[in-house]
Structure formats: C-alpha cells, structure tokens
mmCIF file with all atom_site columns, C-alpha atoms in Angstrom:
data_model
loop_
_atom_site.group_PDB
_atom_site.id
_atom_site.type_symbol
_atom_site.label_atom_id
_atom_site.label_alt_id
_atom_site.label_comp_id
_atom_site.label_asym_id
_atom_site.label_entity_id
_atom_site.label_seq_id
_atom_site.pdbx_PDB_ins_code
_atom_site.Cartn_x
_atom_site.Cartn_y
_atom_site.Cartn_z
_atom_site.occupancy
_atom_site.B_iso_or_equiv
_atom_site.pdbx_formal_charge
_atom_site.auth_seq_id
_atom_site.auth_comp_id
_atom_site.auth_asym_id
_atom_site.auth_atom_id
_atom_site.pdbx_PDB_model_num
ATOM 1   C CA . MET A 1 1   ? -14.571 53.896 -3.281  1.00 49.00 ? 1   MET A CA 1
ATOM 2   C CA . SER A 1 2   ? -13.476 50.637 -4.906  1.00 52.00 ? 2   SER A CA 1
ATOM 3   C CA . GLU A 1 3   ? -9.901  50.448 -3.714  1.00 53.00 ? 3   GLU A CA 1
ATOM 4   C CA . ALA A 1 4   ? -9.914  46.650 -3.847  1.00 56.00 ? 4   ALA A CA 1
ATOM 5   C CA . SER A 1 5   ? -10.197 46.615 -7.629  1.00 58.00 ? 5   SER A CA 1
ATOM 6   C CA . ASP A 1 6   ? -7.351  49.089 -8.152  1.00 64.00 ? 6   ASP A CA 1
ATOM 7   C CA . ALA A 1 7   ? -3.845  47.754 -8.727  1.00 65.00 ? 7   ALA A CA 1
ATOM 8   C CA . VAL A 1 8   ? -1.530  48.197 -5.783  1.00 72.00 ? 8   VAL A CA 1
ATOM 9   C CA . PRO A 1 9   ? 1.943   49.410 -6.760  1.00 75.00 ? 9   PRO A CA 1
ATOM 10  C CA . GLY A 1 10  ? 4.719   47.001 -5.867  1.00 72.00 ? 10  GLY A CA 1
ATOM 11  C CA . VAL A 1 11  ? 2.446   43.987 -5.463  1.00 78.00 ? 11  VAL A CA 1
ATOM 12  C CA . ASN A 1 12  ? 2.727   41.291 -8.089  1.00 78.00 ? 12  ASN A CA 1
ATOM 13  C CA . ARG A 1 13  ? -0.180  38.911 -8.175  1.00 74.00 ? 13  ARG A CA 1
ATOM 14  C CA . PRO A 1 14  ? 0.063   35.890 -10.448 1.00 73.00 ? 14  PRO A CA 1
ATOM 15  C CA . ASN A 1 15  ? -2.530  35.543 -13.157 1.00 79.00 ? 15  ASN A CA 1
ATOM 16  C CA . LEU A 1 16  ? -4.726  32.590 -12.323 1.00 82.00 ? 16  LEU A CA 1
ATOM 17  C CA . ALA A 1 17  ? -5.876  30.660 -15.368 1.00 85.00 ? 17  ALA A CA 1
ATOM 18  C CA . PRO A 1 18  ? -8.544  27.934 -15.473 1.00 89.00 ? 18  PRO A CA 1
ATOM 19  C CA . LEU A 1 19  ? -5.776  25.436 -16.209 1.00 89.00 ? 19  LEU A CA 1
ATOM 20  C CA . ASP A 1 20  ? -4.135  26.287 -12.887 1.00 88.00 ? 20  ASP A CA 1
ATOM 21  C CA . ILE A 1 21  ? -7.386  25.540 -11.083 1.00 91.00 ? 21  ILE A CA 1
ATOM 22  C CA . ILE A 1 22  ? -7.743  22.217 -12.898 1.00 94.00 ? 22  ILE A CA 1
ATOM 23  C CA . ARG A 1 23  ? -4.182  21.260 -11.990 1.00 91.00 ? 23  ARG A CA 1
ATOM 24  C CA . ALA A 1 24  ? -4.826  22.130 -8.334  1.00 92.00 ? 24  ALA A CA 1
ATOM 25  C CA . ILE A 1 25  ? -7.934  19.938 -8.372  1.00 95.00 ? 25  ILE A CA 1
ATOM 26  C CA . VAL A 1 26  ? -5.917  17.110 -9.947  1.00 96.00 ? 26  VAL A CA 1
ATOM 27  C CA . LEU A 1 27  ? -3.302  17.413 -7.188  1.00 94.00 ? 27  LEU A CA 1
ATOM 28  C CA . ILE A 1 28  ? -5.970  17.350 -4.463  1.00 96.00 ? 28  ILE A CA 1
ATOM 29  C CA . ALA A 1 29  ? -7.610  14.341 -6.119  1.00 97.00 ? 29  ALA A CA 1
ATOM 30  C CA . ALA A 1 30  ? -4.243  12.570 -6.317  1.00 97.00 ? 30  ALA A CA 1
ATOM 31  C CA . ILE A 1 31  ? -3.527  13.157 -2.627  1.00 97.00 ? 31  ILE A CA 1
ATOM 32  C CA . ALA A 1 32  ? -7.031  12.075 -1.608  1.00 97.00 ? 32  ALA A CA 1
ATOM 33  C CA . SER A 1 33  ? -6.828  8.996  -3.835  1.00 97.00 ? 33  SER A CA 1
ATOM 34  C CA . LEU A 1 34  ? -3.521  7.907  -2.338  1.00 97.00 ? 34  LEU A CA 1
ATOM 35  C CA . ALA A 1 35  ? -4.827  8.469  1.190   1.00 97.00 ? 35  ALA A CA 1
ATOM 36  C CA . LEU A 1 36  ? -7.915  6.386  0.400   1.00 96.00 ? 36  LEU A CA 1
ATOM 37  C CA . TRP A 1 37  ? -5.745  3.672  -1.108  1.00 96.00 ? 37  TRP A CA 1
ATOM 38  C CA . GLY A 1 38  ? -3.477  3.575  1.918   1.00 95.00 ? 38  GLY A CA 1
ATOM 39  C CA . PHE A 1 39  ? -6.271  3.490  4.477   1.00 96.00 ? 39  PHE A CA 1
ATOM 40  C CA . ALA A 1 40  ? -8.562  1.076  2.594   1.00 95.00 ? 40  ALA A CA 1
ATOM 41  C CA . MET A 1 41  ? -6.216  -1.473 1.058   1.00 95.00 ? 41  MET A CA 1
ATOM 42  C CA . TRP A 1 42  ? -3.825  -2.369 3.870   1.00 92.00 ? 42  TRP A CA 1
ATOM 43  C CA . PRO A 1 43  ? -4.221  -4.078 7.262   1.00 94.00 ? 43  PRO A CA 1
ATOM 44  C CA . PHE A 1 44  ? -4.102  -2.125 10.521  1.00 91.00 ? 44  PHE A CA 1
ATOM 45  C CA . PRO A 1 45  ? -0.539  -1.045 11.172  1.00 92.00 ? 45  PRO A CA 1
ATOM 46  C CA . TRP A 1 46  ? 0.248   -0.459 7.514   1.00 94.00 ? 46  TRP A CA 1
ATOM 47  C CA . ASN A 1 47  ? -2.930  1.430  6.699   1.00 95.00 ? 47  ASN A CA 1
ATOM 48  C CA . LEU A 1 48  ? -1.853  4.279  8.970   1.00 96.00 ? 48  LEU A CA 1
ATOM 49  C CA . VAL A 1 49  ? 1.676   4.324  7.567   1.00 96.00 ? 49  VAL A CA 1
ATOM 50  C CA . LEU A 1 50  ? 0.623   4.249  3.917   1.00 95.00 ? 50  LEU A CA 1
ATOM 51  C CA . GLY A 1 51  ? -2.556  6.288  4.344   1.00 96.00 ? 51  GLY A CA 1
ATOM 52  C CA . ILE A 1 52  ? -0.595  9.164  5.834   1.00 96.00 ? 52  ILE A CA 1
ATOM 53  C CA . GLY A 1 53  ? 2.866   8.592  4.361   1.00 97.00 ? 53  GLY A CA 1
ATOM 54  C CA . THR A 1 54  ? 2.025   8.211  0.686   1.00 97.00 ? 54  THR A CA 1
ATOM 55  C CA . PRO A 1 55  ? 0.183   11.551 0.371   1.00 97.00 ? 55  PRO A CA 1
ATOM 56  C CA . LEU A 1 56  ? 2.946   13.254 2.353   1.00 97.00 ? 56  LEU A CA 1
ATOM 57  C CA . ILE A 1 57  ? 5.588   11.899 -0.017  1.00 97.00 ? 57  ILE A CA 1
ATOM 58  C CA . VAL A 1 58  ? 3.598   13.133 -3.016  1.00 96.00 ? 58  VAL A CA 1
ATOM 59  C CA . LEU A 1 59  ? 3.235   16.565 -1.407  1.00 96.00 ? 59  LEU A CA 1
ATOM 60  C CA . LEU A 1 60  ? 6.970   16.654 -0.716  1.00 96.00 ? 60  LEU A CA 1
ATOM 61  C CA . VAL A 1 61  ? 7.820   15.709 -4.315  1.00 95.00 ? 61  VAL A CA 1
ATOM 62  C CA . TRP A 1 62  ? 5.350   18.294 -5.601  1.00 94.00 ? 62  TRP A CA 1
ATOM 63  C CA . ALA A 1 63  ? 6.825   21.011 -3.378  1.00 94.00 ? 63  ALA A CA 1
ATOM 64  C CA . LEU A 1 64  ? 10.393  20.145 -4.335  1.00 95.00 ? 64  LEU A CA 1
ATOM 65  C CA . PHE A 1 65  ? 9.967   19.789 -8.093  1.00 93.00 ? 65  PHE A CA 1
ATOM 66  C CA . LEU A 1 66  ? 6.500   20.682 -9.411  1.00 90.00 ? 66  LEU A CA 1
ATOM 67  C CA . SER A 1 67  ? 5.190   23.665 -7.478  1.00 88.00 ? 67  SER A CA 1
ATOM 68  C CA . PRO A 1 68  ? 4.946   27.085 -9.143  1.00 84.00 ? 68  PRO A CA 1
ATOM 69  C CA . ARG A 1 69  ? 8.129   28.089 -7.266  1.00 86.00 ? 69  ARG A CA 1
ATOM 70  C CA . PRO A 1 70  ? 9.965   24.756 -6.804  1.00 90.00 ? 70  PRO A CA 1
ATOM 71  C CA . VAL A 1 71  ? 12.828  24.317 -4.387  1.00 92.00 ? 71  VAL A CA 1
ATOM 72  C CA . LEU A 1 72  ? 14.844  22.406 -7.003  1.00 92.00 ? 72  LEU A CA 1
ATOM 73  C CA . SER A 1 73  ? 14.370  23.447 -10.604 1.00 89.00 ? 73  SER A CA 1
ATOM 74  C CA . LEU A 1 74  ? 14.472  20.678 -13.177 1.00 89.00 ? 74  LEU A CA 1
ATOM 75  C CA . HIS A 1 75  ? 14.585  20.508 -16.929 1.00 90.00 ? 75  HIS A CA 1
ATOM 76  C CA . PRO A 1 76  ? 10.995  20.672 -18.237 1.00 87.00 ? 76  PRO A CA 1
ATOM 77  C CA . PHE A 1 77  ? 11.130  17.114 -19.553 1.00 89.00 ? 77  PHE A CA 1
ATOM 78  C CA . VAL A 1 78  ? 12.384  15.706 -16.238 1.00 92.00 ? 78  VAL A CA 1
ATOM 79  C CA . ARG A 1 79  ? 9.686   17.730 -14.499 1.00 90.00 ? 79  ARG A CA 1
ATOM 80  C CA . ALA A 1 80  ? 7.085   16.148 -16.800 1.00 90.00 ? 80  ALA A CA 1
ATOM 81  C CA . ALA A 1 81  ? 8.482   12.684 -16.047 1.00 93.00 ? 81  ALA A CA 1
ATOM 82  C CA . VAL A 1 82  ? 8.170   13.279 -12.286 1.00 94.00 ? 82  VAL A CA 1
ATOM 83  C CA . GLU A 1 83  ? 4.598   14.482 -12.767 1.00 93.00 ? 83  GLU A CA 1
ATOM 84  C CA . LEU A 1 84  ? 3.795   11.424 -14.876 1.00 94.00 ? 84  LEU A CA 1
ATOM 85  C CA . LEU A 1 85  ? 5.190   9.123  -12.186 1.00 96.00 ? 85  LEU A CA 1
ATOM 86  C CA . ILE A 1 86  ? 2.773   10.631 -9.677  1.00 96.00 ? 86  ILE A CA 1
ATOM 87  C CA . TYR A 1 87  ? -0.126  10.172 -12.105 1.00 96.00 ? 87  TYR A CA 1
ATOM 88  C CA . VAL A 1 88  ? 0.883   6.562  -12.802 1.00 96.00 ? 88  VAL A CA 1
ATOM 89  C CA . GLY A 1 89  ? 1.022   5.869  -9.075  1.00 96.00 ? 89  GLY A CA 1
ATOM 90  C CA . VAL A 1 90  ? -2.467  7.246  -8.520  1.00 97.00 ? 90  VAL A CA 1
ATOM 91  C CA . THR A 1 91  ? -3.826  5.345  -11.515 1.00 96.00 ? 91  THR A CA 1
ATOM 92  C CA . LEU A 1 92  ? -2.296  2.094  -10.266 1.00 97.00 ? 92  LEU A CA 1
ATOM 93  C CA . ALA A 1 93  ? -3.724  2.771  -6.818  1.00 97.00 ? 93  ALA A CA 1
ATOM 94  C CA . TRP A 1 94  ? -7.226  3.041  -8.296  1.00 97.00 ? 94  TRP A CA 1
ATOM 95  C CA . TRP A 1 95  ? -6.655  -0.098 -10.339 1.00 97.00 ? 95  TRP A CA 1
ATOM 96  C CA . SER A 1 96  ? -5.544  -2.011 -7.230  1.00 96.00 ? 96  SER A CA 1
ATOM 97  C CA . MET A 1 97  ? -8.827  -0.951 -5.575  1.00 96.00 ? 97  MET A CA 1
ATOM 98  C CA . ASP A 1 98  ? -10.690 -2.569 -8.525  1.00 96.00 ? 98  ASP A CA 1
ATOM 99  C CA . GLN A 1 99  ? -11.764 0.835  -9.842  1.00 96.00 ? 99  GLN A CA 1
ATOM 100 C CA . ALA A 1 100 ? -10.080 0.734  -13.246 1.00 95.00 ? 100 ALA A CA 1
ATOM 101 C CA . TRP A 1 101 ? -12.473 3.237  -14.844 1.00 97.00 ? 101 TRP A CA 1
ATOM 102 C CA . VAL A 1 102 ? -11.877 5.796  -12.110 1.00 97.00 ? 102 VAL A CA 1
ATOM 103 C CA . GLY A 1 103 ? -8.126  5.324  -12.532 1.00 96.00 ? 103 GLY A CA 1
ATOM 104 C CA . LEU A 1 104 ? -8.384  5.653  -16.293 1.00 97.00 ? 104 LEU A CA 1
ATOM 105 C CA . GLY A 1 105 ? -10.526 8.791  -15.968 1.00 97.00 ? 105 GLY A CA 1
ATOM 106 C CA . PHE A 1 106 ? -8.057  10.319 -13.541 1.00 97.00 ? 106 PHE A CA 1
ATOM 107 C CA . ALA A 1 107 ? -5.167  9.491  -15.872 1.00 96.00 ? 107 ALA A CA 1
ATOM 108 C CA . VAL A 1 108 ? -6.856  11.091 -18.879 1.00 97.00 ? 108 VAL A CA 1
ATOM 109 C CA . VAL A 1 109 ? -7.728  14.309 -17.030 1.00 96.00 ? 109 VAL A CA 1
ATOM 110 C CA . ALA A 1 110 ? -4.348  14.566 -15.283 1.00 95.00 ? 110 ALA A CA 1
ATOM 111 C CA . VAL A 1 111 ? -2.238  13.869 -18.367 1.00 94.00 ? 111 VAL A CA 1
ATOM 112 C CA . THR A 1 112 ? -4.322  16.229 -20.509 1.00 95.00 ? 112 THR A CA 1
ATOM 113 C CA . ALA A 1 113 ? -3.956  19.029 -17.954 1.00 94.00 ? 113 ALA A CA 1
ATOM 114 C CA . GLY A 1 114 ? -0.236  18.286 -17.678 1.00 91.00 ? 114 GLY A CA 1
ATOM 115 C CA . LEU A 1 115 ? 0.205   18.407 -21.457 1.00 91.00 ? 115 LEU A CA 1
ATOM 116 C CA . PHE A 1 116 ? -1.523  21.770 -21.762 1.00 92.00 ? 116 PHE A CA 1
ATOM 117 C CA . ALA A 1 117 ? 0.456   23.167 -18.843 1.00 87.00 ? 117 ALA A CA 1
ATOM 118 C CA . GLY A 1 118 ? 3.707   21.841 -20.285 1.00 83.00 ? 118 GLY A CA 1
ATOM 119 C CA . ARG A 1 119 ? 3.004   23.436 -23.645 1.00 84.00 ? 119 ARG A CA 1
ATOM 120 C CA . ARG A 1 120 ? 2.156   26.703 -21.931 1.00 80.00 ? 120 ARG A CA 1
ATOM 121 C CA . ASN A 1 121 ? 5.415   26.638 -19.954 1.00 74.00 ? 121 ASN A CA 1
ATOM 122 C CA . LEU A 1 122 ? 7.534   25.923 -23.042 1.00 74.00 ? 122 LEU A CA 1
ATOM 123 C CA . GLN A 1 123 ? 6.209   28.934 -24.941 1.00 70.00 ? 123 GLN A CA 1
#
C-alpha cells in the first residue's frame, strides 16, 4: 500500500542533509542580494545590466565549479577559494548599500556553512 516509501531498485537518490539545505538558501540569498544590488545601486541603463548580469554570472560560476555535479572539477582548495570570492562579492555588495551588518551576517553564515561542507567533503 505504501509503495512511495519503498526503495526503488536502480534509482539512486542523494541523501539530503540539513547542511545542503542551508547552502542552497545561502546561494539563493547571494543571487537575490546581487540582483538587489544591481537594480538598486546603479542608474538606469546599468541597473538592468548589473541587476540581471551579476546573478547570472554567479549562477554560471556555481554551475561550472561548485554544484554537486560540476562541469569542471577543481581541487577542493581552489573550489573553496571560488566559493569565498562569491561570498566576498555579496558581502561587499551589502556594504556598498550601507548595510554592513547584513553583509557581515551573510558572510558569517555563508563561510560557516562552507567550512562545514568543506570538512564533510574532505572526509
């Protein structure tokens, strides 16, 4: 009667940990923050370019290097450096919007989640 709870042979489903959910939320917050920064901080023609382009570039970098199945695999330390560059960019975007505490809070949550995920991947 409960076929949905039974394991299906030949289907591999990844185990979803709370850390994975936190990292997904951090990525969504980073993309939303960069879109807000682009649309709010620049005059008319540039707000469209940066409000759309900056989040797209971050999504492209994430898909190429940081996704669970990246297109280009990197050494774990280079991967961490790329992730840190994204976090620094988002933090600086919040600081340029005169929201230093929001940027600092984002940096603490993002770096902490990245550290735990990096330790998990190295084991």
